[in-house]
CSV table of C-alpha atoms in Angstrom, one decimal:
chain,number,residue,atom,x,y,z
A,8,MET,CA,5.5,-22.1,11.4
A,9,ALA,CA,7.9,-23.7,12.5
A,10,GLY,CA,10.8,-23.2,10.2
A,11,ILE,CA,9.4,-19.2,10.3
A,12,LYS,CA,9.9,-19.1,14.3
A,13,ALA,CA,13.4,-20.7,14.2
A,14,ALA,CA,14.1,-18.2,11.8
A,15,SER,CA,13.0,-15.4,13.6
A,16,GLU,CA,15.6,-16.0,16.3
A,17,ASP,CA,18.6,-14.0,17.1
A,18,THR,CA,21.0,-16.2,14.6
A,19,GLY,CA,18.0,-17.0,12.6
A,20,VAL,CA,17.4,-15.7,9.0
A,21,ILE,CA,14.7,-12.8,9.7
A,22,GLY,CA,16.3,-12.5,13.4
A,23,ARG,CA,19.8,-11.3,12.0
A,24,ASN,CA,18.8,-9.6,9.4
A,25,ILE,CA,16.0,-6.9,10.7
A,26,ASP,CA,18.9,-6.2,13.7
A,27,ARG,CA,21.3,-5.4,10.6
A,28,PHE,CA,18.6,-3.3,9.5
A,29,ILE,CA,17.8,-1.8,12.1
A,30,ASP,CA,21.9,-1.4,12.8
A,31,ARG,CA,22.0,0.4,9.1
A,32,LEU,CA,19.0,2.5,10.0
A,33,ASN,CA,21.1,3.9,13.0
A,34,THR,CA,24.2,4.1,11.2
A,35,THR,CA,23.2,6.4,8.4
A,36,LYS,CA,20.6,8.1,11.4
A,37,HIS,CA,24.1,9.1,13.4
A,38,GLU,CA,25.8,9.9,10.1
A,39,ALA,CA,23.4,12.4,9.1
A,40,LEU,CA,23.2,14.2,12.4
A,41,GLN,CA,26.8,14.8,12.1
A,42,ARG,CA,26.8,16.2,8.8
A,43,THR,CA,23.6,18.7,10.0
A,44,PRO,CA,22.8,18.3,13.7
A,45,HIS,CA,20.2,20.9,13.4
A,46,GLN,CA,18.0,19.4,10.6
A,47,ALA,CA,19.1,15.2,10.4
A,48,ARG,CA,17.4,13.3,7.3
A,49,ILE,CA,17.3,9.6,6.1
A,50,GLU,CA,15.9,7.3,3.4
A,51,ILE,CA,13.8,4.6,4.5
A,52,LEU,CA,12.8,3.2,1.4
A,53,ASP,CA,15.8,1.2,0.0
A,54,PRO,CA,17.5,0.0,3.7
A,55,THR,CA,13.4,-2.0,3.9
A,56,TYR,CA,14.2,-3.4,0.4
A,57,ARG,CA,17.3,-4.1,1.4
A,58,LEU,CA,15.9,-6.1,4.6
A,59,THR,CA,12.8,-7.6,2.7
A,60,VAL,CA,15.7,-8.9,-0.1
A,61,ASP,CA,17.9,-10.7,2.4
A,62,THR,CA,15.0,-12.1,4.3
A,63,THR,CA,14.1,-13.9,1.4
A,64,THR,CA,16.4,-15.6,-0.2
A,65,GLY,CA,18.0,-16.1,3.1
A,66,PHE,CA,15.0,-17.8,4.0
A,67,LEU,CA,13.8,-19.6,0.6
A,68,PHE,CA,17.4,-20.1,-1.2
A,69,GLY,CA,19.5,-20.8,1.7
A,70,ARG,CA,21.5,-18.0,0.5
A,71,GLU,CA,21.3,-14.3,1.0
A,72,TYR,CA,21.1,-11.8,-2.0
A,73,GLY,CA,23.5,-9.8,0.4
A,74,ALA,CA,21.7,-6.4,-0.3
A,75,LEU,CA,22.2,-5.0,3.3
A,76,ASP,CA,25.8,-5.9,3.1
A,77,GLU,CA,26.0,-3.5,-0.2
A,78,LYS,CA,27.9,0.0,0.4
A,79,SER,CA,28.3,1.4,-3.0
A,80,PRO,CA,25.3,1.7,-5.8
A,81,LEU,CA,25.7,-0.6,-9.3
A,82,SER,CA,28.8,0.6,-11.2
A,83,THR,CA,27.6,2.4,-14.2
A,84,ALA,CA,26.7,6.1,-14.2
A,85,SER,CA,22.8,5.9,-14.9
A,86,THR,CA,22.5,4.0,-11.3
A,87,ASN,CA,24.6,6.5,-9.3
A,88,THR,CA,21.9,6.8,-6.7
A,89,GLY,CA,23.4,4.7,-3.2
A,90,THR,CA,20.2,2.2,-3.9
A,91,MET,CA,20.9,-1.4,-3.9
A,92,SER,CA,21.4,-3.2,-7.4
A,93,ALA,CA,18.2,-5.0,-7.2
A,94,LEU,CA,16.2,-2.0,-7.1
A,95,PRO,CA,16.0,-0.5,-10.3
A,96,LEU,CA,14.9,-4.5,-11.5
A,97,ILE,CA,12.1,-4.0,-9.0
A,98,PHE,CA,10.9,-0.6,-9.9
A,99,ALA,CA,10.7,-1.6,-13.4
A,100,ILE,CA,8.1,-4.7,-12.7
A,101,VAL,CA,5.9,-2.8,-10.7
A,102,LYS,CA,6.0,-0.1,-13.4
A,103,ALA,CA,5.4,-2.8,-16.1
A,104,GLY,CA,1.9,-3.3,-13.9
A,105,CYS,CA,0.3,-0.5,-15.3
A,106,PHE,CA,-0.4,-2.5,-18.3
A,107,SER,CA,-0.9,-6.1,-16.2
A,108,LEU,CA,-4.6,-6.0,-17.4
A,109,LEU,CA,-4.2,-6.1,-20.6
A,110,PRO,CA,-4.0,-9.3,-22.8
A,111,ASN,CA,-0.7,-11.0,-22.3
A,112,TRP,CA,0.4,-10.4,-26.2
A,113,PHE,CA,-0.4,-6.6,-26.2
A,114,PHE,CA,1.1,-6.7,-22.6
A,115,ASN,CA,4.1,-8.3,-24.4
A,116,VAL,CA,3.9,-5.7,-27.6
A,117,ILE,CA,3.8,-2.9,-25.3
A,118,THR,CA,7.2,-3.4,-23.4
A,119,SER,CA,9.0,-4.8,-25.9
A,120,ILE,CA,8.6,-1.3,-27.3
A,121,LEU,CA,8.9,0.7,-24.8
A,122,HIS,CA,12.3,-0.9,-24.3
A,123,TRP,CA,13.2,-1.0,-27.8
A,124,LEU,CA,12.5,3.0,-26.7
A,125,CYS,CA,13.8,3.7,-23.9
A,126,PRO,CA,16.8,1.6,-23.1
A,127,ASP,CA,16.8,1.8,-19.8
A,128,HIS,CA,20.6,0.9,-18.6
A,129,ALA,CA,20.5,0.7,-14.8
A,130,PHE,CA,17.7,-1.7,-15.3
A,131,GLU,CA,20.0,-4.2,-17.7
A,132,ALA,CA,22.6,-3.8,-15.2
A,133,SER,CA,20.3,-4.6,-12.1
A,134,LEU,CA,18.9,-7.5,-14.1
A,135,ALA,CA,22.2,-9.0,-14.9
A,136,CYS,CA,23.0,-9.2,-10.8
A,137,VAL,CA,19.8,-10.7,-9.9
A,138,ARG,CA,20.2,-12.6,-12.9
A,139,ASP,CA,23.9,-14.0,-11.9
A,140,PHE,CA,22.6,-14.7,-8.5
A,141,ALA,CA,19.9,-17.1,-9.1
A,142,SER,CA,22.0,-19.2,-11.9
A,143,SER,CA,24.8,-19.4,-8.6
A,144,ILE,CA,22.3,-20.9,-6.2
A,145,THR,CA,20.8,-22.6,-9.0
A,146,ALA,CA,24.1,-24.2,-9.8
A,147,ASP,CA,25.0,-24.6,-6.5
A,148,ALA,CA,21.3,-26.8,-5.7
A,149,ASN,CA,21.9,-30.1,-4.2
A,150,PRO,CA,18.5,-31.7,-5.6
A,151,GLY,CA,17.0,-34.5,-3.1
A,152,LYS,CA,19.6,-34.0,-0.6
A,153,ASP,CA,18.7,-29.9,0.7
A,154,SER,CA,14.9,-28.6,0.7
A,155,THR,CA,16.3,-25.2,-0.8
A,156,TYR,CA,13.5,-23.6,-3.5
A,157,GLN,CA,15.8,-24.0,-5.8
A,158,ALA,CA,17.1,-27.6,-4.8
A,159,ARG,CA,13.0,-28.5,-4.8
A,160,LEU,CA,12.4,-27.5,-8.4
A,161,LEU,CA,15.3,-29.3,-9.7
A,162,ALA,CA,14.0,-32.1,-8.2
A,163,ALA,CA,10.2,-32.2,-8.9
A,164,GLY,CA,11.5,-32.0,-12.9
A,165,ILE,CA,12.2,-28.3,-13.9
A,166,SER,CA,14.9,-27.3,-16.5
A,167,THR,CA,17.6,-25.5,-15.2
A,168,SER,CA,16.2,-21.9,-17.4
A,169,GLU,CA,13.2,-22.2,-15.3
A,170,THR,CA,14.7,-22.6,-12.2
A,171,ILE,CA,16.8,-19.7,-12.3
A,172,ILE,CA,13.7,-18.1,-13.8
A,173,GLN,CA,11.2,-18.8,-11.1
A,174,CYS,CA,14.0,-17.8,-8.8
A,175,MET,CA,14.4,-14.7,-9.9
A,176,ALA,CA,10.7,-14.1,-9.6
A,177,VAL,CA,10.3,-14.9,-6.0
A,178,MET,CA,12.4,-12.8,-5.3
A,179,PHE,CA,10.8,-9.6,-6.5
A,180,ALA,CA,7.0,-11.3,-5.2
A,181,GLY,CA,8.3,-11.6,-1.6
A,182,THR,CA,10.6,-8.4,-1.9
A,183,ASP,CA,8.2,-5.5,-3.1
A,184,SER,CA,5.1,-6.1,-0.9
A,185,THR,CA,6.7,-6.7,2.3
A,186,ALA,CA,8.7,-3.7,2.1
A,187,VAL,CA,6.0,-1.6,1.3
A,188,LYS,CA,4.1,-2.6,4.0
A,189,LEU,CA,6.8,-2.0,6.2
A,190,VAL,CA,7.5,0.9,5.2
A,191,THR,CA,4.3,1.9,5.3
A,192,LEU,CA,4.4,0.6,9.1
A,193,ILE,CA,7.6,2.9,10.3
A,194,PHE,CA,5.7,6.0,8.5
A,195,HIS,CA,2.9,5.7,10.8
A,196,LEU,CA,4.5,4.9,14.2
A,197,VAL,CA,7.0,7.9,12.9
A,198,GLN,CA,3.9,10.1,12.5
A,199,ASN,CA,1.9,8.7,15.8
A,200,PRO,CA,4.3,8.4,18.5
A,201,GLN,CA,1.8,7.4,21.0
A,202,VAL,CA,1.3,4.2,18.8
A,203,HIS,CA,4.8,3.7,19.2
A,204,ASP,CA,5.3,4.7,22.9
A,205,ARG,CA,2.0,2.1,23.7
A,206,LEU,CA,3.5,-0.2,21.4
A,207,LYS,CA,7.2,0.0,23.0
A,208,GLN,CA,5.8,-0.8,26.9
A,209,GLU,CA,4.2,-3.2,25.8
A,210,VAL,CA,6.7,-5.3,24.0
A,211,LYS,CA,8.8,-5.3,27.7
A,212,LEU,CA,6.2,-7.9,28.1
A,213,LEU,CA,8.6,-10.2,26.3
A,214,ASP,CA,11.8,-9.2,28.3
A,215,ALA,CA,9.8,-10.4,31.6
A,216,ASN,CA,8.2,-13.8,30.0
A,217,PRO,CA,10.9,-14.6,26.8
A,218,ALA,CA,8.6,-17.8,26.6
A,219,LEU,CA,5.6,-15.8,25.4
A,220,ASP,CA,4.7,-15.9,21.7
A,221,ILE,CA,5.0,-12.4,19.8
A,222,SER,CA,1.7,-13.3,18.0
A,223,THR,CA,0.2,-13.3,21.4
A,224,LEU,CA,0.5,-9.4,21.9
A,225,PRO,CA,-2.6,-7.6,21.0
A,226,PHE,CA,-1.3,-4.4,20.3
A,227,LEU,CA,1.3,-5.9,18.6
A,228,ARG,CA,-1.2,-7.3,16.1
A,229,ALA,CA,-3.1,-4.6,15.5
A,230,VAL,CA,-0.2,-2.3,14.6
A,231,VAL,CA,0.7,-4.7,12.5
A,232,LYS,CA,-3.0,-5.3,10.7
A,233,GLU,CA,-3.7,-1.6,10.4
A,234,GLY,CA,-0.1,-1.6,8.7
A,235,LEU,CA,-1.2,-4.2,6.4
A,236,ARG,CA,-4.8,-2.5,5.6
A,237,LEU,CA,-2.7,0.8,4.4
A,238,GLY,CA,0.2,-0.3,2.8
A,239,ILE,CA,-1.3,-2.5,-0.4
A,240,ALA,CA,0.8,-3.3,-2.0
A,241,ASN,CA,-1.5,-4.3,-4.9
A,242,PRO,CA,-4.0,-2.0,-4.9
A,243,ALA,CA,-5.3,-3.1,-8.6
A,244,ARG,CA,-7.8,-5.5,-8.6
A,245,PHE,CA,-7.7,-9.1,-8.7
A,246,SER,CA,-8.9,-10.0,-11.6
A,247,ARG,CA,-11.2,-13.5,-11.9
A,248,ILE,CA,-13.4,-15.2,-14.9
A,249,VAL,CA,-16.9,-16.0,-13.7
A,250,PRO,CA,-17.0,-19.8,-14.4
A,251,SER,CA,-19.5,-21.5,-16.8
A,252,GLY,CA,-22.8,-22.3,-15.7
A,253,GLU,CA,-25.4,-20.2,-14.7
A,254,GLY,CA,-23.2,-17.2,-13.6
A,255,LEU,CA,-22.7,-15.1,-10.4
A,256,GLU,CA,-25.9,-13.1,-8.6
A,257,ILE,CA,-24.2,-10.3,-6.6
A,258,GLY,CA,-26.4,-7.3,-5.1
A,259,GLY,CA,-28.9,-8.2,-7.1
A,260,TYR,CA,-27.0,-8.4,-10.0
A,261,HIS,CA,-26.9,-10.8,-12.7
A,262,ILE,CA,-23.6,-11.8,-13.9
A,263,PRO,CA,-23.2,-14.4,-17.0
A,264,PRO,CA,-19.9,-16.8,-17.3
A,265,GLY,CA,-17.1,-16.0,-19.3
A,266,THR,CA,-17.1,-12.4,-17.3
A,267,ASP,CA,-13.9,-11.0,-16.3
A,268,VAL,CA,-14.5,-9.7,-12.8
A,269,GLY,CA,-11.9,-8.3,-10.2
A,270,LEU,CA,-12.0,-7.5,-6.3
A,271,SER,CA,-9.4,-4.4,-5.1
A,272,PRO,CA,-7.7,-4.7,-1.4
A,273,TYR,CA,-7.5,-0.4,-2.3
A,274,VAL,CA,-11.7,-0.1,-2.2
A,275,LEU,CA,-12.1,-2.3,0.4
A,276,HIS,CA,-9.6,-1.2,2.8
A,277,HIS,CA,-11.0,2.4,2.3
A,278,ASN,CA,-14.6,1.0,3.0
A,279,PRO,CA,-15.9,3.6,5.4
A,280,ASP,CA,-19.1,1.3,6.1
A,281,VAL,CA,-16.4,-1.1,7.8
A,282,PHE,CA,-13.5,0.6,8.5
A,283,PRO,CA,-14.6,4.3,9.8
A,284,GLU,CA,-12.1,7.0,9.5
A,285,PRO,CA,-10.5,4.8,6.9
A,286,TRP,CA,-7.3,7.2,5.6
A,287,ALA,CA,-6.3,7.4,9.6
A,288,PHE,CA,-4.0,4.9,11.1
A,289,ARG,CA,-6.1,3.7,14.0
A,290,PRO,CA,-4.7,0.0,15.6
A,291,GLU,CA,-7.5,0.5,18.1
A,292,ARG,CA,-9.6,-0.1,15.9
A,293,TRP,CA,-8.9,-4.2,16.1
A,294,LEU,CA,-9.2,-4.0,19.4
A,295,PRO,CA,-12.6,-3.0,20.4
A,296,ASP,CA,-13.8,-3.1,23.8
A,297,ASP,CA,-17.6,-3.4,22.9
A,298,GLU,CA,-18.4,-7.4,23.2
A,299,GLN,CA,-21.4,-6.7,20.4
A,300,LEU,CA,-18.5,-5.0,18.1
A,301,VAL,CA,-16.3,-8.0,18.5
A,302,VAL,CA,-18.7,-10.3,16.8
A,303,SER,CA,-20.4,-7.7,14.4
A,304,GLN,CA,-17.9,-4.5,13.2
A,305,LEU,CA,-14.4,-6.8,13.9
A,306,GLN,CA,-16.3,-10.0,12.0
A,307,ARG,CA,-16.6,-6.9,9.1
A,308,MET,CA,-13.1,-5.7,8.7
A,309,ASN,CA,-11.6,-9.0,9.1
A,310,ARG,CA,-13.9,-10.2,6.0
A,311,ASP,CA,-12.7,-7.4,4.3
A,312,LEU,CA,-8.8,-7.0,5.0
A,313,ILE,CA,-7.2,-9.0,2.0
A,314,PRO,CA,-3.8,-7.9,1.7
A,315,PHE,CA,-2.4,-11.3,0.3
A,316,ASN,CA,-5.5,-12.0,-1.6
A,317,ILE,CA,-7.9,-14.8,-0.8
A,318,GLY,CA,-8.6,-18.0,-2.0
A,319,SER,CA,-7.0,-20.8,-4.1
A,320,ARG,CA,-4.5,-17.4,-5.9
A,321,ALA,CA,-3.7,-16.3,-1.8
A,322,CYS,CA,-0.1,-15.8,-1.6
A,323,ILE,CA,1.9,-19.2,-0.6
A,324,ALA,CA,4.4,-16.8,1.9
A,325,ARG,CA,1.4,-15.1,3.7
A,326,ASN,CA,2.8,-16.6,6.6
A,327,LEU,CA,6.2,-15.5,6.1
A,328,ALA,CA,5.4,-12.0,5.6
A,329,THR,CA,3.5,-11.5,8.2
A,330,HIS,CA,5.5,-13.0,10.8
A,331,GLU,CA,8.6,-11.3,9.1
A,332,LEU,CA,6.7,-7.7,10.2
A,333,LEU,CA,5.6,-8.9,13.4
A,334,ILE,CA,9.2,-9.1,14.4
A,335,ALA,CA,10.6,-6.3,12.4
A,336,THR,CA,7.9,-3.5,14.0
A,337,LYS,CA,9.0,-5.0,17.3
A,338,ARG,CA,12.1,-4.8,17.3
A,339,ILE,CA,12.5,-1.2,15.5
A,340,VAL,CA,10.4,-0.2,18.2
A,341,GLU,CA,12.2,-1.8,21.1
A,342,SER,CA,15.5,-0.3,19.5
A,343,GLY,CA,14.2,3.4,19.6
A,344,VAL,CA,15.7,3.9,16.4
A,345,LEU,CA,12.5,6.1,15.4
A,346,GLU,CA,12.2,8.2,18.5
A,347,GLY,CA,11.9,11.8,18.2
A,348,ALA,CA,11.6,11.4,14.6
A,349,LYS,CA,9.6,13.6,12.0
A,350,THR,CA,8.0,12.2,8.7
A,351,CYS,CA,8.9,14.8,5.8
A,352,GLU,CA,5.6,14.1,4.2
A,353,GLU,CA,1.8,14.3,5.7
A,354,ARG,CA,1.3,11.0,3.5
A,355,ILE,CA,2.4,8.5,1.6
A,356,LYS,CA,2.4,9.2,-2.3
A,357,VAL,CA,1.7,6.1,-4.5
A,358,LYS,CA,1.4,5.2,-8.1
A,359,GLU,CA,-1.4,2.7,-8.7
A,360,TYR,CA,-0.2,0.7,-11.0
A,361,PHE,CA,-0.9,-3.6,-9.8
A,362,ASN,CA,1.9,-3.6,-7.8
A,363,LEU,CA,2.0,0.1,-5.5
A,364,ASP,CA,4.6,2.5,-6.3
A,365,ILE,CA,6.1,5.2,-3.9
A,366,GLU,CA,6.3,8.2,-6.1
A,367,GLY,CA,10.3,9.2,-6.2
A,368,HIS,CA,11.0,5.4,-5.5
A,369,LYS,CA,12.3,6.9,-1.8
A,370,MET,CA,10.6,7.9,1.9
A,371,GLU,CA,12.3,9.9,3.9
A,372,ILE,CA,12.1,10.9,8.0
A,373,GLU,CA,14.1,13.7,10.0
A,374,TRP,CA,15.3,14.7,13.5
A,375,VAL,CA,15.1,18.4,13.6
A,376,ASN,CA,16.5,20.0,16.6
């Protein structure tokens, strides 16, 4: 955690990139207002991915991918969308998740056939960009002397080719889920200005007492927790196999050894018995006034909140992701960049693969005068 907190300082990789992300939102907002003063609309999903890509790579690899610096799309006709170069690869991996629960051999066959029938030039160009970056940081690594992720893999005896693949995998794993969670938080802060304003008042406490730990702000933590509950990056079930032995007894049912079982965060996070009004963004649910609720209801909510999975397969970067969300939410609210904005949709429309896919790969907010 010490490394994460240091990275969150103004000059650290997290703090620096969050400030650049907010600057990008402000610039895009002002450009939109100049073009159409009466109704300015901006897209926020792409810049959110840019933030999480640069934060993940900078923190783990010691070098940022440079997504926040990219000013033009990939140099292919099919990618003339203004999105960052790594996004077509990220979205392709997300889409492949619809086959993730199939047997591995079948998954490989299906994806190979689809790739042959429907070649995707944007994906190919994106894959080349990400592979070149991973190859470059691996070539520059100094095993045994620097503490970067790629250097530690090489020092442990992992081959160069496998290290490149692992770096590419980490770029996706550390980017997609955090981006989905952060854009969900932004969406609900725009839809709920009273939450935004209350949070802005609370974070002012840090100005009066800079030594105060950001994680001690109760309403900020409640807002991020509610964002983690609703911003489910992995809505599908997490598969497990019942171990050998006597099997399991759950809810009066016997499940024999070898059975494929799973637990879905989407189902748990929207259980009305645990989370009343489960579709509503209500950060105050995490701050109950009744002492008995603190012991019972809050305990049940914390038990069923599994945004990063649980157990031995839980996300190893959950502390990094949570702290990034806390810092980003605080600074976004402080900046005032969202004030006066409205969402362009009533709700976030998604496709539920293993990884959540936001429909249209975009999310827009607007200012109407």
